[in-house]
């Protein structure tokens, strides 16, 4: 427990370091962020040149920004990118001119119904420039001249992503994907990378059955790029995957299923959520909105789900400056980490076990059954007997858990005892 | 709309012309009726000789009637076939004799609980003679002698049916069957032939994907006869069919499914009914009663359903003289036509579409997606995105409509846009 | 009806004769009981030597007991095996010594919450000795010395079981299993053997479609032993089976399904129970507790269910001296017999029938349909028409019963009429 609280703190500290960096789907902010993560886990950094075709898309030019502000006639910087990198529309081109308020207004973005929030706006595939500000700031603008200044660069460069493969006993893979392309926002999206970093540390701490494929990418274009380079191996090996995002706030858990909701990832996530967070909000695939859009697309068909706290798009702070360091907590990061860890542990333990003999095994001769038979003496081994009744090689642990009404955590020691006594074996033919 | 009301009137006018003719399952009444229909659509007339074996049945002798009445002692025609052809039991043999009331009674049919209605009675497969009259007429009969006179003919002739094939781009067929064997009754059964005639006109007015097999037959023996001559082609080609009957009154729609209710015809009919007439009455196959009895019989197994207004057997006017010209209306004929037309349009448009690329297509570069990404900008293309998410080649339009909660009529323009932009294709392998 | 009451009495009389015998899973009590049954049906007696391996188990030594009691200091036999054979822990080894109360207590078994009941306790696979008594008897014990005396024998002998095969027209089998290893208890377990004996008599009284495999065994080790010798034939031939137990009391019926509840035995039993005893208690396979544990074990997978009155383990008298001759009645034995007989009759009659022609058969020409067609004339043959509609070779009688809402008992005469008229045939390809 002490150790676990430690982990929550460590995750939060990494999040604090990452927070000020101005990231986008390409550029140095992404690289700088990935380097901070490399200090904790050995994730590799990969570059894909601008102009590369990825399925129906093209990797865009690389964008970097040095400075940006709006000055009023008196020379005061009334909007300053250096104070909050959300002030700039992502992928804004350079500008340096004096314009009047009317023209300026057509380049400003604010939220009427959240007057104290700076919105997060981007224009990746159409060249524009623009500033984001609070409605309160906007309402104070007066007629007159304004100096708008953006010093940015849009060039043939590359898209960056991180990849870490942790080999297991089998080539079958569990897939963790998280995105790192947002500027200063905490829940969406720094909670994902820091929880994923912690999951990677925990996974590397002991031998595992599955191989783990863990990636840090820019959203959408990053998942498309990664898929276009790895889809064959991914379709062959991945048995379950999680898009790790929005896992830092303390509100109820959320779940977005895969396209048809029938994959192993769906089964595991629902099983764990129903036990550990039964009040979770169950969305449909119609409410998807992140990289599962690519992973679960027709023809891609990977078994990927989202287990979140407040779902992207469904909390007021989403995509604004209010999604800040005070919105996420060490405890929430810790809890989300543990829930995802439980999903992975269940995947690691999950098998279709088969009893080794015909008829019931004689538990008594192995000390697993009372030798005196009287009314009620059956009770103590009731769960073990029921487990064995359905250990026919067709049901996995979750199926048996449902069939006999016993949580998987109570089945783990039963399985251990039965394996140790050679009463059951994993069914290799399923 | 104006045009549609026109069609309702045209259908009603045809119905009025057909109404006075004395039809039966064979004979000149049927031929005369079919000739009136031939004035509107190029339906072919076919004859099948009496005595022809059709499965477990035999085509009966041909029946024609010239005159029939009952005269009282004073020489008054108290019952006259020329006033209402329902007065005669269908397939009555000739008779010309004077009998007393007691003997007469054993040849009379009336309805105690509908005292002002003449019932519709037939005896196709057992030689009889009889008169039908209202209970009120019957109650006025007094002891005495009566002259019963029927001038009919039962001969080796033929059974007549009409067939119209409208070729489409594929050999796959939509099947429309309607029956034309009832004497002067309007809803059951002249509404069916007139709505079918109008559907045939509409189908011929433009090129179609499917070939249309449209038949006008006597009920039961006609569907058996037609099946016995065409079953191989029908089983090979028909993808959906409708027994068009009882479509002329203004009451709620009714639905009788196919034997197991799982065919494409069931799916289409239920989809359209649920949107356009959600208050429809849903019967089971146990309530069948018309030619679907043959089309859905074991071994025949055609995908045929009934979409009706008041279902045969379930409205008080059924099989009586009360099912007359005032029971059906131009508006009801028009509405029923439109509902069946919607079913057919949906069949014509229905495909299993498949997205042409891996991952989401980049809608933005085709002007189908906003280039500026901010909170809520996704909304306008939400249905298109969801359509694409399930356009994986396994779902037809109706499936996607259910999955994403959008009526097919709203999907048509989305499909058109996506086809035009070559983003999706019909899946030819399903 | 008179005859049926006779059968109830005959069953009860056999039960009364069997009651006093001290049975166990091996030994002369079992043999003596089986010989009483042999007086009524030609069941064979088989012996399997102690030490024989049966799957994961071993046939135990044979146990016989001659005498047992506890004497107080005054020489009074305060507990006497000869008064009630439940007083001895089954498989107790010999003892003959004087001990004080404290030591005695560790060998005594009573039921605190059923102070007037002697419990039934056994220790087959661990050598022990012990006495069972009522809590009232135990509470009267005073400090002092007690003479404990058990004259029993545990030797290399054999396990005994009975087997009766009644050949039918096919090699496919119905399986009846009942156990005969309990000392003086009436519902569990003498009701099973006496009802099974009566079923065997009834089965032998007429030719049958199925072959009947009927066994009288000791519970658990007996079913395992029998399975180990016959599993191949049983898996090949058995289409449905019943573990006949707890069928003698007058309380509500109970049902324990097979492992997944989807076998023909489940279907038949539920069909009959729902019609004849709709208030029956439906348990899950988690509540199993008798030989179905072996018959339905993974890899064995026989279609075996339990149809009972008060379920083993779920009635207060269970496994105590209160499960006595007054707890079971001739009427209950009779009713249970009839319900199981109905299950078997249904199995014997059950087929997937198929109509012999395409389209509806012409019932009229066979006198099965009214020749005059008027409103409502269809009513009398409604069930026959609906039966034919679903007689497509894929539905058995129970399926059609469900589909058309008519009990199988009403379908039997319809089937007979249709077979007689060669309108349907059994479908041999299912």
PDB file of N, CA, C and O in Angstrom, chain B residues 16-72:
ATOM      1  N   UNK B  16     -63.386  -0.213 -58.812  1.00  0.00           N
ATOM      2  CA  UNK B  16     -64.822  -0.069 -59.104  1.00  0.00           C
ATOM      3  C   UNK B  16     -65.226  -0.854 -60.353  1.00  0.00           C
ATOM      4  O   UNK B  16     -66.307  -1.432 -60.411  1.00  0.00           O
ATOM      5  N   UNK B  17     -64.349  -0.839 -61.363  1.00  0.00           N
ATOM      6  CA  UNK B  17     -64.669  -1.577 -62.598  1.00  0.00           C
ATOM      7  C   UNK B  17     -64.676  -3.083 -62.356  1.00  0.00           C
ATOM      8  O   UNK B  17     -65.469  -3.825 -62.942  1.00  0.00           O
ATOM      9  N   UNK B  18     -63.741  -3.534 -61.514  1.00  0.00           N
ATOM     10  CA  UNK B  18     -63.622  -4.969 -61.258  1.00  0.00           C
ATOM     11  C   UNK B  18     -64.744  -5.484 -60.352  1.00  0.00           C
ATOM     12  O   UNK B  18     -65.128  -6.660 -60.415  1.00  0.00           O
ATOM     13  N   UNK B  19     -65.258  -4.596 -59.504  1.00  0.00           N
ATOM     14  CA  UNK B  19     -66.143  -5.014 -58.429  1.00  0.00           C
ATOM     15  C   UNK B  19     -67.335  -5.863 -58.878  1.00  0.00           C
ATOM     16  O   UNK B  19     -67.595  -6.929 -58.305  1.00  0.00           O
ATOM     17  N   UNK B  20     -68.091  -5.463 -59.912  1.00  0.00           N
ATOM     18  CA  UNK B  20     -69.333  -6.209 -60.210  1.00  0.00           C
ATOM     19  C   UNK B  20     -69.119  -7.586 -60.809  1.00  0.00           C
ATOM     20  O   UNK B  20     -70.054  -8.399 -60.823  1.00  0.00           O
ATOM     21  N   UNK B  21     -67.927  -7.885 -61.288  1.00  0.00           N
ATOM     22  CA  UNK B  21     -67.701  -9.151 -61.994  1.00  0.00           C
ATOM     23  C   UNK B  21     -67.797 -10.331 -61.037  1.00  0.00           C
ATOM     24  O   UNK B  21     -67.283 -10.289 -59.929  1.00  0.00           O
ATOM     25  N   UNK B  22     -68.444 -11.430 -61.468  1.00  0.00           N
ATOM     26  CA  UNK B  22     -68.519 -12.625 -60.633  1.00  0.00           C
ATOM     27  C   UNK B  22     -67.315 -13.514 -60.930  1.00  0.00           C
ATOM     28  O   UNK B  22     -67.259 -14.215 -61.936  1.00  0.00           O
ATOM     29  N   UNK B  23     -66.343 -13.447 -60.023  1.00  0.00           N
ATOM     30  CA  UNK B  23     -65.126 -14.253 -60.178  1.00  0.00           C
ATOM     31  C   UNK B  23     -65.198 -15.525 -59.329  1.00  0.00           C
ATOM     32  O   UNK B  23     -65.921 -15.581 -58.343  1.00  0.00           O
ATOM     33  N   UNK B  24     -64.435 -16.513 -59.730  1.00  0.00           N
ATOM     34  CA  UNK B  24     -64.187 -17.667 -58.866  1.00  0.00           C
ATOM     35  C   UNK B  24     -62.768 -18.147 -59.165  1.00  0.00           C
ATOM     36  O   UNK B  24     -62.006 -17.447 -59.846  1.00  0.00           O
ATOM     37  N   UNK B  25     -62.394 -19.319 -58.636  1.00  0.00           N
ATOM     38  CA  UNK B  25     -61.011 -19.764 -58.834  1.00  0.00           C
ATOM     39  C   UNK B  25     -60.746 -20.180 -60.282  1.00  0.00           C
ATOM     40  O   UNK B  25     -59.596 -20.333 -60.682  1.00  0.00           O
ATOM     41  N   UNK B  26     -61.824 -20.391 -61.054  1.00  0.00           N
ATOM     42  CA  UNK B  26     -61.672 -20.606 -62.491  1.00  0.00           C
ATOM     43  C   UNK B  26     -62.820 -19.864 -63.166  1.00  0.00           C
ATOM     44  O   UNK B  26     -63.754 -19.399 -62.498  1.00  0.00           O
ATOM     45  N   UNK B  27     -62.759 -19.780 -64.488  1.00  0.00           N
ATOM     46  CA  UNK B  27     -63.917 -19.271 -65.222  1.00  0.00           C
ATOM     47  C   UNK B  27     -63.721 -17.907 -65.840  1.00  0.00           C
ATOM     48  O   UNK B  27     -62.696 -17.262 -65.689  1.00  0.00           O
ATOM     49  N   UNK B  28     -64.790 -17.495 -66.515  1.00  0.00           N
ATOM     50  CA  UNK B  28     -64.711 -16.282 -67.320  1.00  0.00           C
ATOM     51  C   UNK B  28     -64.614 -15.007 -66.498  1.00  0.00           C
ATOM     52  O   UNK B  28     -64.068 -14.004 -66.954  1.00  0.00           O
ATOM     53  N   UNK B  29     -65.136 -15.049 -65.278  1.00  0.00           N
ATOM     54  CA  UNK B  29     -65.037 -13.858 -64.421  1.00  0.00           C
ATOM     55  C   UNK B  29     -63.588 -13.501 -64.145  1.00  0.00           C
ATOM     56  O   UNK B  29     -63.196 -12.337 -64.163  1.00  0.00           O
ATOM     57  N   UNK B  30     -62.805 -14.522 -63.898  1.00  0.00           N
ATOM     58  CA  UNK B  30     -61.379 -14.298 -63.645  1.00  0.00           C
ATOM     59  C   UNK B  30     -60.720 -13.709 -64.898  1.00  0.00           C
ATOM     60  O   UNK B  30     -59.980 -12.738 -64.833  1.00  0.00           O
ATOM     61  N   UNK B  31     -61.059 -14.322 -66.077  1.00  0.00           N
ATOM     62  CA  UNK B  31     -60.433 -13.849 -67.311  1.00  0.00           C
ATOM     63  C   UNK B  31     -60.806 -12.401 -67.626  1.00  0.00           C
ATOM     64  O   UNK B  31     -59.971 -11.596 -67.998  1.00  0.00           O
ATOM     65  N   UNK B  32     -62.088 -12.105 -67.454  1.00  0.00           N
ATOM     66  CA  UNK B  32     -62.574 -10.750 -67.722  1.00  0.00           C
ATOM     67  C   UNK B  32     -61.862  -9.735 -66.814  1.00  0.00           C
ATOM     68  O   UNK B  32     -61.470  -8.647 -67.249  1.00  0.00           O
ATOM     69  N   UNK B  33     -61.656 -10.116 -65.553  1.00  0.00           N
ATOM     70  CA  UNK B  33     -60.973  -9.227 -64.607  1.00  0.00           C
ATOM     71  C   UNK B  33     -59.531  -9.003 -65.039  1.00  0.00           C
ATOM     72  O   UNK B  33     -59.020  -7.877 -65.016  1.00  0.00           O
ATOM     73  N   UNK B  34     -58.873 -10.083 -65.428  1.00  0.00           N
ATOM     74  CA  UNK B  34     -57.468  -9.965 -65.807  1.00  0.00           C
ATOM     75  C   UNK B  34     -57.328  -9.088 -67.060  1.00  0.00           C
ATOM     76  O   UNK B  34     -56.364  -8.338 -67.194  1.00  0.00           O
ATOM     77  N   UNK B  35     -58.334  -9.158 -67.944  1.00  0.00           N
ATOM     78  CA  UNK B  35     -58.278  -8.321 -69.149  1.00  0.00           C
ATOM     79  C   UNK B  35     -58.353  -6.838 -68.793  1.00  0.00           C
ATOM     80  O   UNK B  35     -57.707  -6.005 -69.433  1.00  0.00           O
ATOM     81  N   UNK B  36     -59.148  -6.497 -67.785  1.00  0.00           N
ATOM     82  CA  UNK B  36     -59.205  -5.097 -67.333  1.00  0.00           C
ATOM     83  C   UNK B  36     -57.834  -4.646 -66.823  1.00  0.00           C
ATOM     84  O   UNK B  36     -57.411  -3.514 -67.031  1.00  0.00           O
ATOM     85  N   UNK B  37     -57.138  -5.552 -66.160  1.00  0.00           N
ATOM     86  CA  UNK B  37     -55.793  -5.223 -65.639  1.00  0.00           C
ATOM     87  C   UNK B  37     -54.801  -5.113 -66.783  1.00  0.00           C
ATOM     88  O   UNK B  37     -53.912  -4.261 -66.772  1.00  0.00           O
ATOM     89  N   UNK B  38     -54.987  -5.958 -67.793  1.00  0.00           N
ATOM     90  CA  UNK B  38     -54.100  -5.897 -68.964  1.00  0.00           C
ATOM     91  C   UNK B  38     -54.175  -4.542 -69.677  1.00  0.00           C
ATOM     92  O   UNK B  38     -53.261  -4.175 -70.410  1.00  0.00           O
ATOM     93  N   UNK B  39     -55.281  -3.815 -69.484  1.00  0.00           N
ATOM     94  CA  UNK B  39     -55.364  -2.469 -70.076  1.00  0.00           C
ATOM     95  C   UNK B  39     -54.369  -1.519 -69.424  1.00  0.00           C
ATOM     96  O   UNK B  39     -54.056  -0.457 -69.958  1.00  0.00           O
ATOM     97  N   UNK B  40     -53.861  -1.878 -68.226  1.00  0.00           N
ATOM     98  CA  UNK B  40     -52.939  -0.987 -67.510  1.00  0.00           C
ATOM     99  C   UNK B  40     -51.501  -1.494 -67.514  1.00  0.00           C
ATOM    100  O   UNK B  40     -50.564  -0.702 -67.508  1.00  0.00           O
ATOM    101  N   UNK B  41     -51.307  -2.795 -67.456  1.00  0.00           N
ATOM    102  CA  UNK B  41     -49.945  -3.360 -67.435  1.00  0.00           C
ATOM    103  C   UNK B  41     -49.915  -4.615 -68.313  1.00  0.00           C
ATOM    104  O   UNK B  41     -50.932  -5.297 -68.449  1.00  0.00           O
ATOM    105  N   UNK B  42     -48.749  -4.909 -68.898  1.00  0.00           N
ATOM    106  CA  UNK B  42     -48.674  -5.996 -69.889  1.00  0.00           C
ATOM    107  C   UNK B  42     -48.565  -7.382 -69.256  1.00  0.00           C
ATOM    108  O   UNK B  42     -47.631  -8.126 -69.520  1.00  0.00           O
ATOM    109  N   UNK B  43     -49.533  -7.731 -68.413  1.00  0.00           N
ATOM    110  CA  UNK B  43     -49.497  -9.022 -67.742  1.00  0.00           C
ATOM    111  C   UNK B  43     -49.980 -10.126 -68.703  1.00  0.00           C
ATOM    112  O   UNK B  43     -50.958  -9.929 -69.427  1.00  0.00           O
ATOM    113  N   UNK B  44     -49.278 -11.243 -68.748  1.00  0.00           N
ATOM    114  CA  UNK B  44     -49.653 -12.345 -69.628  1.00  0.00           C
ATOM    115  C   UNK B  44     -50.730 -13.220 -69.008  1.00  0.00           C
ATOM    116  O   UNK B  44     -50.798 -13.352 -67.779  1.00  0.00           O
ATOM    117  N   UNK B  45     -51.572 -13.826 -69.837  1.00  0.00           N
ATOM    118  CA  UNK B  45     -52.636 -14.688 -69.324  1.00  0.00           C
ATOM    119  C   UNK B  45     -52.297 -16.145 -69.629  1.00  0.00           C
ATOM    120  O   UNK B  45     -51.992 -16.488 -70.768  1.00  0.00           O
ATOM    121  N   UNK B  46     -52.339 -17.004 -68.628  1.00  0.00           N
ATOM    122  CA  UNK B  46     -51.963 -18.410 -68.782  1.00  0.00           C
ATOM    123  C   UNK B  46     -53.117 -19.309 -68.377  1.00  0.00           C
ATOM    124  O   UNK B  46     -53.873 -18.978 -67.464  1.00  0.00           O
ATOM    125  N   UNK B  47     -53.238 -20.456 -69.061  1.00  0.00           N
ATOM    126  CA  UNK B  47     -54.320 -21.396 -68.759  1.00  0.00           C
ATOM    127  C   UNK B  47     -53.725 -22.762 -68.398  1.00  0.00           C
ATOM    128  O   UNK B  47     -52.803 -23.231 -69.056  1.00  0.00           O
ATOM    129  N   UNK B  48     -54.271 -23.370 -67.375  1.00  0.00           N
ATOM    130  CA  UNK B  48     -53.804 -24.700 -66.948  1.00  0.00           C
ATOM    131  C   UNK B  48     -55.018 -25.624 -66.932  1.00  0.00           C
ATOM    132  O   UNK B  48     -55.982 -25.368 -66.204  1.00  0.00           O
ATOM    133  N   UNK B  49     -54.992 -26.719 -67.726  1.00  0.00           N
ATOM    134  CA  UNK B  49     -56.184 -27.554 -67.889  1.00  0.00           C
ATOM    135  C   UNK B  49     -56.689 -28.175 -66.589  1.00  0.00           C
ATOM    136  O   UNK B  49     -55.894 -28.575 -65.733  1.00  0.00           O
ATOM    137  N   UNK B  50     -58.000 -28.283 -66.498  1.00  0.00           N
ATOM    138  CA  UNK B  50     -58.610 -29.034 -65.386  1.00  0.00           C
ATOM    139  C   UNK B  50     -57.996 -30.417 -65.350  1.00  0.00           C
ATOM    140  O   UNK B  50     -57.709 -31.009 -66.381  1.00  0.00           O
ATOM    141  N   UNK B  51     -57.801 -30.941 -64.166  1.00  0.00           N
ATOM    142  CA  UNK B  51     -57.260 -32.293 -64.033  1.00  0.00           C
ATOM    143  C   UNK B  51     -55.754 -32.329 -63.879  1.00  0.00           C
ATOM    144  O   UNK B  51     -55.189 -33.368 -63.522  1.00  0.00           O
ATOM    145  N   UNK B  52     -55.084 -31.192 -64.126  1.00  0.00           N
ATOM    146  CA  UNK B  52     -53.629 -31.161 -63.959  1.00  0.00           C
ATOM    147  C   UNK B  52     -53.280 -31.373 -62.490  1.00  0.00           C
ATOM    148  O   UNK B  52     -53.865 -30.766 -61.601  1.00  0.00           O
ATOM    149  N   UNK B  53     -52.308 -32.264 -62.259  1.00  0.00           N
ATOM    150  CA  UNK B  53     -51.839 -32.522 -60.895  1.00  0.00           C
ATOM    151  C   UNK B  53     -50.936 -31.375 -60.441  1.00  0.00           C
ATOM    152  O   UNK B  53     -49.979 -31.026 -61.137  1.00  0.00           O
ATOM    153  N   UNK B  54     -51.198 -30.790 -59.323  1.00  0.00           N
ATOM    154  CA  UNK B  54     -50.296 -29.777 -58.772  1.00  0.00           C
ATOM    155  C   UNK B  54     -49.982 -30.167 -57.326  1.00  0.00           C
ATOM    156  O   UNK B  54     -50.775 -29.968 -56.433  1.00  0.00           O
ATOM    157  N   UNK B  55     -48.764 -30.764 -57.188  1.00  0.00           N
ATOM    158  CA  UNK B  55     -48.368 -31.315 -55.887  1.00  0.00           C
ATOM    159  C   UNK B  55     -49.441 -32.298 -55.402  1.00  0.00           C
ATOM    160  O   UNK B  55     -49.797 -33.223 -56.120  1.00  0.00           O
ATOM    161  N   UNK B  56     -49.982 -32.059 -54.207  1.00  0.00           N
ATOM    162  CA  UNK B  56     -50.964 -32.987 -53.638  1.00  0.00           C
ATOM    163  C   UNK B  56     -52.380 -32.706 -54.149  1.00  0.00           C
ATOM    164  O   UNK B  56     -53.321 -33.384 -53.770  1.00  0.00           O
ATOM    165  N   UNK B  57     -52.525 -31.722 -55.011  1.00  0.00           N
ATOM    166  CA  UNK B  57     -53.850 -31.252 -55.440  1.00  0.00           C
ATOM    167  C   UNK B  57     -54.069 -31.523 -56.937  1.00  0.00           C
ATOM    168  O   UNK B  57     -53.167 -31.911 -57.650  1.00  0.00           O
ATOM    169  N   UNK B  58     -55.305 -31.234 -57.381  1.00  0.00           N
ATOM    170  CA  UNK B  58     -55.650 -31.363 -58.797  1.00  0.00           C
ATOM    171  C   UNK B  58     -56.416 -30.109 -59.209  1.00  0.00           C
ATOM    172  O   UNK B  58     -57.310 -29.662 -58.466  1.00  0.00           O
ATOM    173  N   UNK B  59     -56.069 -29.550 -60.360  1.00  0.00           N
ATOM    174  CA  UNK B  59     -56.818 -28.382 -60.852  1.00  0.00           C
ATOM    175  C   UNK B  59     -58.263 -28.807 -61.079  1.00  0.00           C
ATOM    176  O   UNK B  59     -58.526 -29.785 -61.789  1.00  0.00           O
ATOM    177  N   UNK B  60     -59.221 -28.119 -60.476  1.00  0.00           N
ATOM    178  CA  UNK B  60     -60.625 -28.553 -60.577  1.00  0.00           C
ATOM    179  C   UNK B  60     -61.221 -28.205 -61.942  1.00  0.00           C
ATOM    180  O   UNK B  60     -60.603 -27.545 -62.767  1.00  0.00           O
ATOM    181  N   UNK B  61     -62.441 -28.661 -62.146  1.00  0.00           N
ATOM    182  CA  UNK B  61     -63.184 -28.276 -63.346  1.00  0.00           C
ATOM    183  C   UNK B  61     -63.393 -26.758 -63.357  1.00  0.00           C
ATOM    184  O   UNK B  61     -63.374 -26.113 -62.316  1.00  0.00           O
ATOM    185  N   UNK B  62     -63.617 -26.256 -64.561  1.00  0.00           N
ATOM    186  CA  UNK B  62     -63.894 -24.820 -64.676  1.00  0.00           C
ATOM    187  C   UNK B  62     -65.370 -24.567 -64.432  1.00  0.00           C
ATOM    188  O   UNK B  62     -66.230 -25.312 -64.904  1.00  0.00           O
ATOM    189  N   UNK B  63     -65.650 -23.504 -63.726  1.00  0.00           N
ATOM    190  CA  UNK B  63     -67.029 -23.190 -63.338  1.00  0.00           C
ATOM    191  C   UNK B  63     -67.448 -21.859 -63.940  1.00  0.00           C
ATOM    192  O   UNK B  63     -66.721 -20.880 -63.864  1.00  0.00           O
ATOM    193  N   UNK B  64     -68.602 -21.855 -64.566  1.00  0.00           N
ATOM    194  CA  UNK B  64     -69.189 -20.603 -65.024  1.00  0.00           C
ATOM    195  C   UNK B  64     -70.666 -20.599 -64.675  1.00  0.00           C
ATOM    196  O   UNK B  64     -71.315 -21.645 -64.601  1.00  0.00           O
ATOM    197  N   UNK B  65     -71.150 -19.439 -64.417  1.00  0.00           N
ATOM    198  CA  UNK B  65     -72.558 -19.319 -64.023  1.00  0.00           C
ATOM    199  C   UNK B  65     -73.207 -18.221 -64.864  1.00  0.00           C
ATOM    200  O   UNK B  65     -72.613 -17.186 -65.139  1.00  0.00           O
ATOM    201  N   UNK B  66     -74.434 -18.484 -65.290  1.00  0.00           N
ATOM    202  CA  UNK B  66     -75.138 -17.508 -66.115  1.00  0.00           C
ATOM    203  C   UNK B  66     -76.236 -16.798 -65.319  1.00  0.00           C
ATOM    204  O   UNK B  66     -76.415 -15.608 -65.407  1.00  0.00           O
ATOM    205  N   UNK B  67     -76.941 -17.588 -64.514  1.00  0.00           N
ATOM    206  CA  UNK B  67     -78.079 -17.003 -63.816  1.00  0.00           C
ATOM    207  C   UNK B  67     -78.415 -17.858 -62.589  1.00  0.00           C
ATOM    208  O   UNK B  67     -78.072 -19.042 -62.540  1.00  0.00           O
ATOM    209  N   UNK B  68     -79.106 -17.253 -61.613  1.00  0.00           N
ATOM    210  CA  UNK B  68     -79.523 -17.992 -60.424  1.00  0.00           C
ATOM    211  C   UNK B  68     -80.506 -17.142 -59.651  1.00  0.00           C
ATOM    212  O   UNK B  68     -80.339 -15.932 -59.543  1.00  0.00           O
ATOM    213  N   UNK B  69     -81.551 -17.781 -59.139  1.00  0.00           N
ATOM    214  CA  UNK B  69     -82.500 -17.041 -58.286  1.00  0.00           C
ATOM    215  C   UNK B  69     -83.355 -18.023 -57.507  1.00  0.00           C
ATOM    216  O   UNK B  69     -83.370 -19.229 -57.778  1.00  0.00           O
ATOM    217  N   UNK B  70     -84.062 -17.467 -56.527  1.00  0.00           N
ATOM    218  CA  UNK B  70     -85.113 -18.217 -55.813  1.00  0.00           C
ATOM    219  C   UNK B  70     -86.412 -17.434 -56.023  1.00  0.00           C
ATOM    220  O   UNK B  70     -86.460 -16.231 -55.740  1.00  0.00           O
ATOM    221  N   UNK B  71     -87.413 -18.117 -56.498  1.00  0.00           N
ATOM    222  CA  UNK B  71     -88.721 -17.490 -56.697  1.00  0.00           C
ATOM    223  C   UNK B  71     -89.700 -18.029 -55.663  1.00  0.00           C
ATOM    224  O   UNK B  71     -89.736 -19.227 -55.390  1.00  0.00           O
ATOM    225  N   UNK B  72     -90.556 -17.125 -55.144  1.00  0.00           N
ATOM    226  CA  UNK B  72     -91.584 -17.625 -54.223  1.00  0.00           C
ATOM    227  C   UNK B  72     -92.816 -18.050 -55.032  1.00  0.00           C
ATOM    228  O   UNK B  72     -92.819 -17.988 -56.259  1.00  0.00           O
TER     229      UNK B  72
END
